[in-house]
Coordinates of C-alpha atoms in Angstrom, one line a residue:
S18 CA -30.1 -2.2 -1.9
A19 CA -26.8 -1.8 -3.7
V20 CA -25.0 -3.3 -0.8
Q21 CA -25.0 -7.1 -1.2
M22 CA -24.7 -8.7 2.3
R23 CA -26.0 -11.5 4.5
T24 CA -29.0 -10.9 6.7
S25 CA -28.5 -8.9 9.8
D26 CA -28.6 -12.0 12.0
E27 CA -25.6 -13.4 10.2
A28 CA -23.7 -10.2 9.3
T29 CA -20.3 -9.4 10.8
A30 CA -19.7 -6.2 12.8
D31 CA -17.9 -4.7 9.8
E32 CA -20.9 -5.4 7.6
M33 CA -23.4 -4.0 10.1
Q34 CA -21.3 -0.8 10.3
N35 CA -21.2 -0.7 6.5
I36 CA -25.0 -1.0 6.3
S37 CA -25.5 1.7 8.9
V38 CA -23.1 4.2 7.1
F39 CA -24.6 3.3 3.7
E40 CA -28.2 4.0 4.9
E41 CA -27.2 7.3 6.5
S42 CA -25.2 8.4 3.4
A43 CA -27.9 7.4 1.0
D44 CA -30.2 9.9 2.6
L45 CA -27.6 12.6 3.0
Y46 CA -26.4 12.4 -0.7
A47 CA -29.8 11.5 -2.3
D48 CA -29.7 14.4 -4.7
E49 CA -26.1 14.0 -5.7
K50 CA -24.9 12.4 -8.9
H51 CA -23.4 8.9 -8.7
Y52 CA -20.4 7.5 -10.4
P53 CA -19.6 3.8 -10.8
V54 CA -17.0 1.8 -8.8
V55 CA -15.8 -1.1 -10.9
E56 CA -14.4 -3.9 -8.7
T57 CA -11.7 -6.1 -10.2
Q58 CA -8.8 -8.4 -9.4
Y59 CA -5.6 -7.7 -11.3
S60 CA -4.1 -11.2 -11.9
T61 CA -2.1 -10.9 -15.2
G62 CA 0.8 -8.9 -16.5
E63 CA 3.5 -8.8 -19.1
L64 CA 6.2 -10.6 -17.2
G65 CA 5.1 -13.6 -15.1
Y66 CA 7.0 -15.8 -12.6
N67 CA 5.5 -18.5 -10.5
S68 CA 2.2 -17.0 -9.4
F69 CA 2.9 -13.3 -9.8
F70 CA 3.5 -10.7 -12.4
V71 CA 5.8 -7.7 -13.0
K72 CA 5.3 -4.6 -15.0
N73 CA 8.7 -3.7 -16.3
S74 CA 8.9 -0.2 -17.9
T75 CA 12.7 0.1 -17.8
G76 CA 14.0 -1.9 -20.8
F77 CA 16.2 -3.8 -18.4
N78 CA 16.2 -7.6 -19.0
L79 CA 14.8 -8.6 -15.7
D80 CA 15.7 -12.1 -14.5
I81 CA 13.2 -12.6 -11.7
G82 CA 14.6 -15.9 -10.6
H83 CA 18.1 -14.4 -10.2
Y84 CA 16.9 -11.7 -7.9
L85 CA 14.7 -14.1 -5.8
S86 CA 17.8 -16.3 -5.3
R87 CA 19.8 -13.4 -3.8
S88 CA 19.9 -12.6 -0.1
L89 CA 18.5 -9.3 1.1
G90 CA 21.1 -6.5 1.3
F91 CA 20.4 -6.1 5.0
Q92 CA 19.5 -8.3 8.0
T93 CA 17.0 -7.6 10.8
D94 CA 17.4 -9.1 14.2
S95 CA 15.2 -10.1 17.2
S96 CA 16.3 -7.3 19.5
N97 CA 13.9 -4.8 20.9
E98 CA 15.4 -2.1 18.7
P99 CA 13.2 -0.8 15.8
Q100 CA 13.8 -2.6 12.6
V101 CA 11.0 -1.2 10.4
L102 CA 9.9 2.4 9.8
I103 CA 6.5 3.0 8.3
V104 CA 5.9 6.4 6.8
H105 CA 3.3 8.1 4.6
T106 CA 4.4 10.7 2.0
H107 CA 0.7 11.3 1.1
T108 CA -0.6 10.9 4.6
S109 CA -4.1 12.4 4.0
E110 CA -5.0 9.9 1.3
S111 CA -8.2 8.1 2.3
Y112 CA -10.9 5.6 1.2
L113 CA -14.6 5.2 0.8
T114 CA -16.4 4.5 4.1
Y115 CA -18.9 2.0 2.6
D116 CA -19.2 -0.4 -0.3
A117 CA -22.2 0.5 -2.5
G118 CA -20.8 0.0 -6.1
Y119 CA -20.7 3.8 -6.7
Y120 CA -19.4 7.0 -5.1
H121 CA -21.0 10.4 -4.7
E122 CA -20.1 13.5 -6.6
S123 CA -18.8 15.3 -3.5
F124 CA -16.6 12.4 -2.5
Y125 CA -13.1 13.8 -1.6
P126 CA -10.6 11.0 -1.0
R127 CA -8.4 12.9 1.5
S128 CA -8.8 13.3 5.2
S129 CA -7.0 14.9 8.2
D130 CA -8.6 12.3 10.5
E131 CA -5.9 9.7 11.5
N132 CA -8.7 7.1 11.8
K133 CA -9.7 7.5 8.2
N134 CA -6.5 8.1 6.2
M135 CA -3.2 6.3 5.6
I136 CA -2.2 6.5 9.2
R137 CA -4.9 4.0 10.1
V138 CA -3.5 1.5 7.5
G139 CA 0.0 2.1 8.6
L140 CA -1.0 1.4 12.2
S141 CA -2.5 -2.0 11.1
I142 CA 0.9 -2.9 9.6
A143 CA 3.0 -1.7 12.5
E144 CA 0.8 -3.5 15.1
G145 CA 1.0 -6.7 13.1
L146 CA 4.8 -6.6 12.9
R147 CA 5.1 -5.9 16.6
K148 CA 2.9 -8.9 17.4
Q149 CA 5.4 -11.0 15.6
G150 CA 8.4 -9.6 17.5
I151 CA 9.6 -7.1 14.8
G152 CA 10.2 -3.7 16.2
A153 CA 8.3 -1.1 14.1
I154 CA 8.2 2.7 14.3
H155 CA 5.1 4.4 12.7
A156 CA 5.7 8.0 11.6
T157 CA 2.4 9.8 11.7
E158 CA 3.6 13.2 10.3
F159 CA 1.5 14.8 7.6
H160 CA 3.6 15.6 4.5
D161 CA 0.8 16.6 2.0
D162 CA -1.5 18.6 4.2
P163 CA -2.0 21.6 4.2
V164 CA 0.5 21.8 1.2
Y165 CA 0.7 18.9 -1.3
D166 CA 3.6 20.1 -3.4
G167 CA 7.0 19.0 -1.9
A168 CA 5.5 16.1 0.0
Y169 CA 8.4 13.8 -1.1
Y170 CA 11.0 16.2 0.1
R171 CA 9.3 16.5 3.5
S172 CA 8.8 12.7 3.9
Y173 CA 12.5 12.2 3.0
E174 CA 13.4 14.5 5.9
T175 CA 11.2 12.5 8.2
M176 CA 12.8 9.3 7.1
E177 CA 16.3 10.8 7.8
K178 CA 15.2 12.0 11.2
Y179 CA 14.0 8.6 12.3
I180 CA 16.9 6.7 10.9
K181 CA 19.3 9.1 12.7
E182 CA 17.3 8.6 16.0
Y183 CA 17.0 4.8 15.5
P184 CA 20.1 3.5 13.6
S185 CA 18.7 0.0 13.9
I186 CA 16.1 0.7 11.2
K187 CA 16.7 -1.5 8.2
V188 CA 13.4 -1.3 6.4
V189 CA 11.5 1.9 5.3
L190 CA 8.0 1.4 3.9
D191 CA 6.2 4.4 2.3
I192 CA 2.5 3.3 2.4
H193 CA 0.1 5.0 -0.1
R194 CA -3.1 4.3 -1.8
D195 CA -3.6 4.5 -5.5
S196 CA -6.4 6.0 -7.7
I197 CA -7.4 4.4 -11.0
S198 CA -10.0 6.0 -13.4
Y199 CA -12.4 3.9 -15.4
G200 CA -13.8 5.0 -18.8
E201 CA -15.0 8.5 -19.5
N202 CA -17.9 8.5 -17.1
G203 CA -16.1 9.4 -13.9
G204 CA -15.8 5.8 -12.8
K205 CA -13.1 4.4 -10.4
V206 CA -11.5 1.0 -10.2
K207 CA -11.5 -0.9 -7.0
P208 CA -8.9 -3.8 -6.9
T209 CA -9.8 -6.5 -4.4
F210 CA -9.1 -10.1 -3.4
T211 CA -10.7 -12.3 -0.7
Y212 CA -9.0 -14.2 2.1
N213 CA -10.9 -16.3 4.7
G214 CA -14.2 -15.0 3.2
K215 CA -13.2 -11.4 3.9
K216 CA -12.6 -8.8 1.2
A217 CA -9.3 -7.0 1.1
A218 CA -7.6 -4.4 -1.1
Q219 CA -4.9 -5.6 -3.5
I220 CA -1.5 -4.0 -3.1
M221 CA 1.0 -2.7 -5.7
I222 CA 4.7 -2.8 -4.8
M223 CA 6.9 -0.3 -6.6
A224 CA 10.7 -0.8 -7.2
G225 CA 13.0 1.8 -8.8
Y226 CA 15.7 1.5 -11.4
D227 CA 18.8 3.7 -11.6
P228 CA 21.7 2.2 -13.7
D229 CA 23.2 5.6 -14.4
G230 CA 23.1 7.1 -10.9
Y231 CA 20.6 9.8 -11.9
Y232 CA 18.6 9.3 -8.7
D233 CA 21.6 8.6 -6.5
F234 CA 20.2 5.1 -6.0
P235 CA 23.2 2.8 -6.2
F236 CA 21.5 -0.1 -4.3
W237 CA 18.4 -0.3 -6.5
E238 CA 19.0 -4.0 -7.0
D239 CA 18.8 -4.7 -3.3
N240 CA 15.5 -2.9 -3.2
L241 CA 14.3 -4.8 -6.2
T242 CA 15.3 -8.1 -4.5
F243 CA 13.3 -7.1 -1.4
A244 CA 10.3 -6.1 -3.5
L245 CA 10.2 -9.4 -5.5
K246 CA 10.6 -11.5 -2.3
I247 CA 7.5 -9.7 -0.8
Q248 CA 5.6 -10.2 -4.0
D249 CA 6.4 -13.9 -4.1
A250 CA 5.6 -14.4 -0.4
A251 CA 2.3 -12.5 -0.7
E252 CA 1.0 -14.6 -3.5
N253 CA 2.1 -17.8 -1.8
M254 CA 0.4 -16.8 1.5
Y255 CA -2.6 -14.9 0.1
P256 CA -3.3 -15.7 -3.5
G257 CA -4.6 -12.6 -5.4
M258 CA -3.1 -10.1 -2.9
T259 CA -0.9 -8.4 -5.4
R260 CA -1.2 -6.3 -8.6
P261 CA 1.8 -6.6 -10.9
L262 CA 4.9 -5.2 -9.2
Y263 CA 5.8 -1.9 -10.9
F264 CA 9.5 -1.8 -11.8
G265 CA 10.3 1.6 -13.3
N266 CA 12.7 4.5 -13.8
F267 CA 12.1 6.3 -10.5
A268 CA 13.3 6.5 -6.9
Y269 CA 10.4 8.1 -4.9
N270 CA 12.6 8.2 -1.8
M271 CA 13.5 4.5 -2.1
N272 CA 17.1 5.7 -2.2
I273 CA 17.0 6.3 1.5
N274 CA 18.4 2.8 2.2
N275 CA 18.6 -0.6 0.6
G276 CA 15.4 -1.9 2.4
S277 CA 13.1 0.9 1.2
L278 CA 9.9 0.4 -0.8
L279 CA 6.8 2.2 -1.8
I280 CA 3.6 0.1 -1.5
E281 CA 0.1 1.2 -2.7
V282 CA -2.7 -0.4 -0.7
G283 CA -5.8 -0.4 -2.8
T284 CA -7.3 2.7 -4.4
D285 CA -9.6 5.5 -3.3
A286 CA -12.5 3.3 -4.4
N287 CA -11.7 0.6 -1.8
T288 CA -13.2 0.9 1.7
L289 CA -11.1 1.7 4.7
A290 CA -12.0 -1.6 6.2
E291 CA -10.6 -3.5 3.2
A292 CA -7.4 -1.5 3.4
V293 CA -6.9 -2.0 7.1
Y294 CA -7.4 -5.8 6.6
T295 CA -4.8 -5.8 3.9
G296 CA -2.5 -4.0 6.3
E297 CA -2.9 -6.9 8.7
L298 CA -2.1 -9.5 6.0
L299 CA 0.8 -7.4 4.7
S300 CA 2.4 -7.5 8.2
N301 CA 2.4 -11.3 8.0
V302 CA 4.0 -11.3 4.6
L303 CA 6.7 -8.8 5.7
A304 CA 7.4 -10.9 8.9
K305 CA 7.8 -14.0 6.8
V306 CA 10.3 -12.4 4.4
L307 CA 12.3 -10.7 7.1
Q308 CA 12.5 -13.7 9.4
S309 CA 13.4 -16.0 6.5
N310 CA 16.4 -13.9 5.5

């Protein structure tokens, strides 16, 4: 079998589900063409600091230590009021359902099923934050289905709606998943790391740059500070969790407030179970950063 696992007597519930889905799918898609899934762990980059890396595409001379030494541009509190808003611009983005080392030709990495798309990952993050006493609102609106174009405009309107309704919101997290092609043979890249013997999807945090005001993003340095603190905490708590932080000339709705970030959880070649587990771990990282401020 292409699925490398322990014997059924020793397998976890997740692994048994993986075996069941794999066997069913192997029969269903037996006549379809396969494309490779290449598993990797991104661990290096052009700009390193402590145990993490940053991809800086701006030309700005980034002093990581300076930004890590800053306080966040906002403060959360221990009240019962919502502090964090989790939203999904590309809500229907989804993952593989099993880990076989390949995907089938008809694989379509989008779903309207809330148990299979980004809503399930966002739920994992929100639940983890609430368990640690941090009020979290999870927006489950679809912004890319049935119409993909204009998704960022629609998600910005959703963000504004929730911030107006809950002025206590300090943090806005737009949770996506990435897609990385491999070679010319239709392959896909699957970024993973392992914690406590369990495989998880690596994350990529994005932070925008706007020195000239083109994006109406005057507090980009606050958002960058927040991003770097999450990156640093993630690697200290769960080594290998992060791909290089992407610092670039964009806003992607991060100009909604000074605690707003876009985070990619894995790619379409990761499994949903891996992404959900990452959501749990990410909630711990976020709690650490917010409660330490």
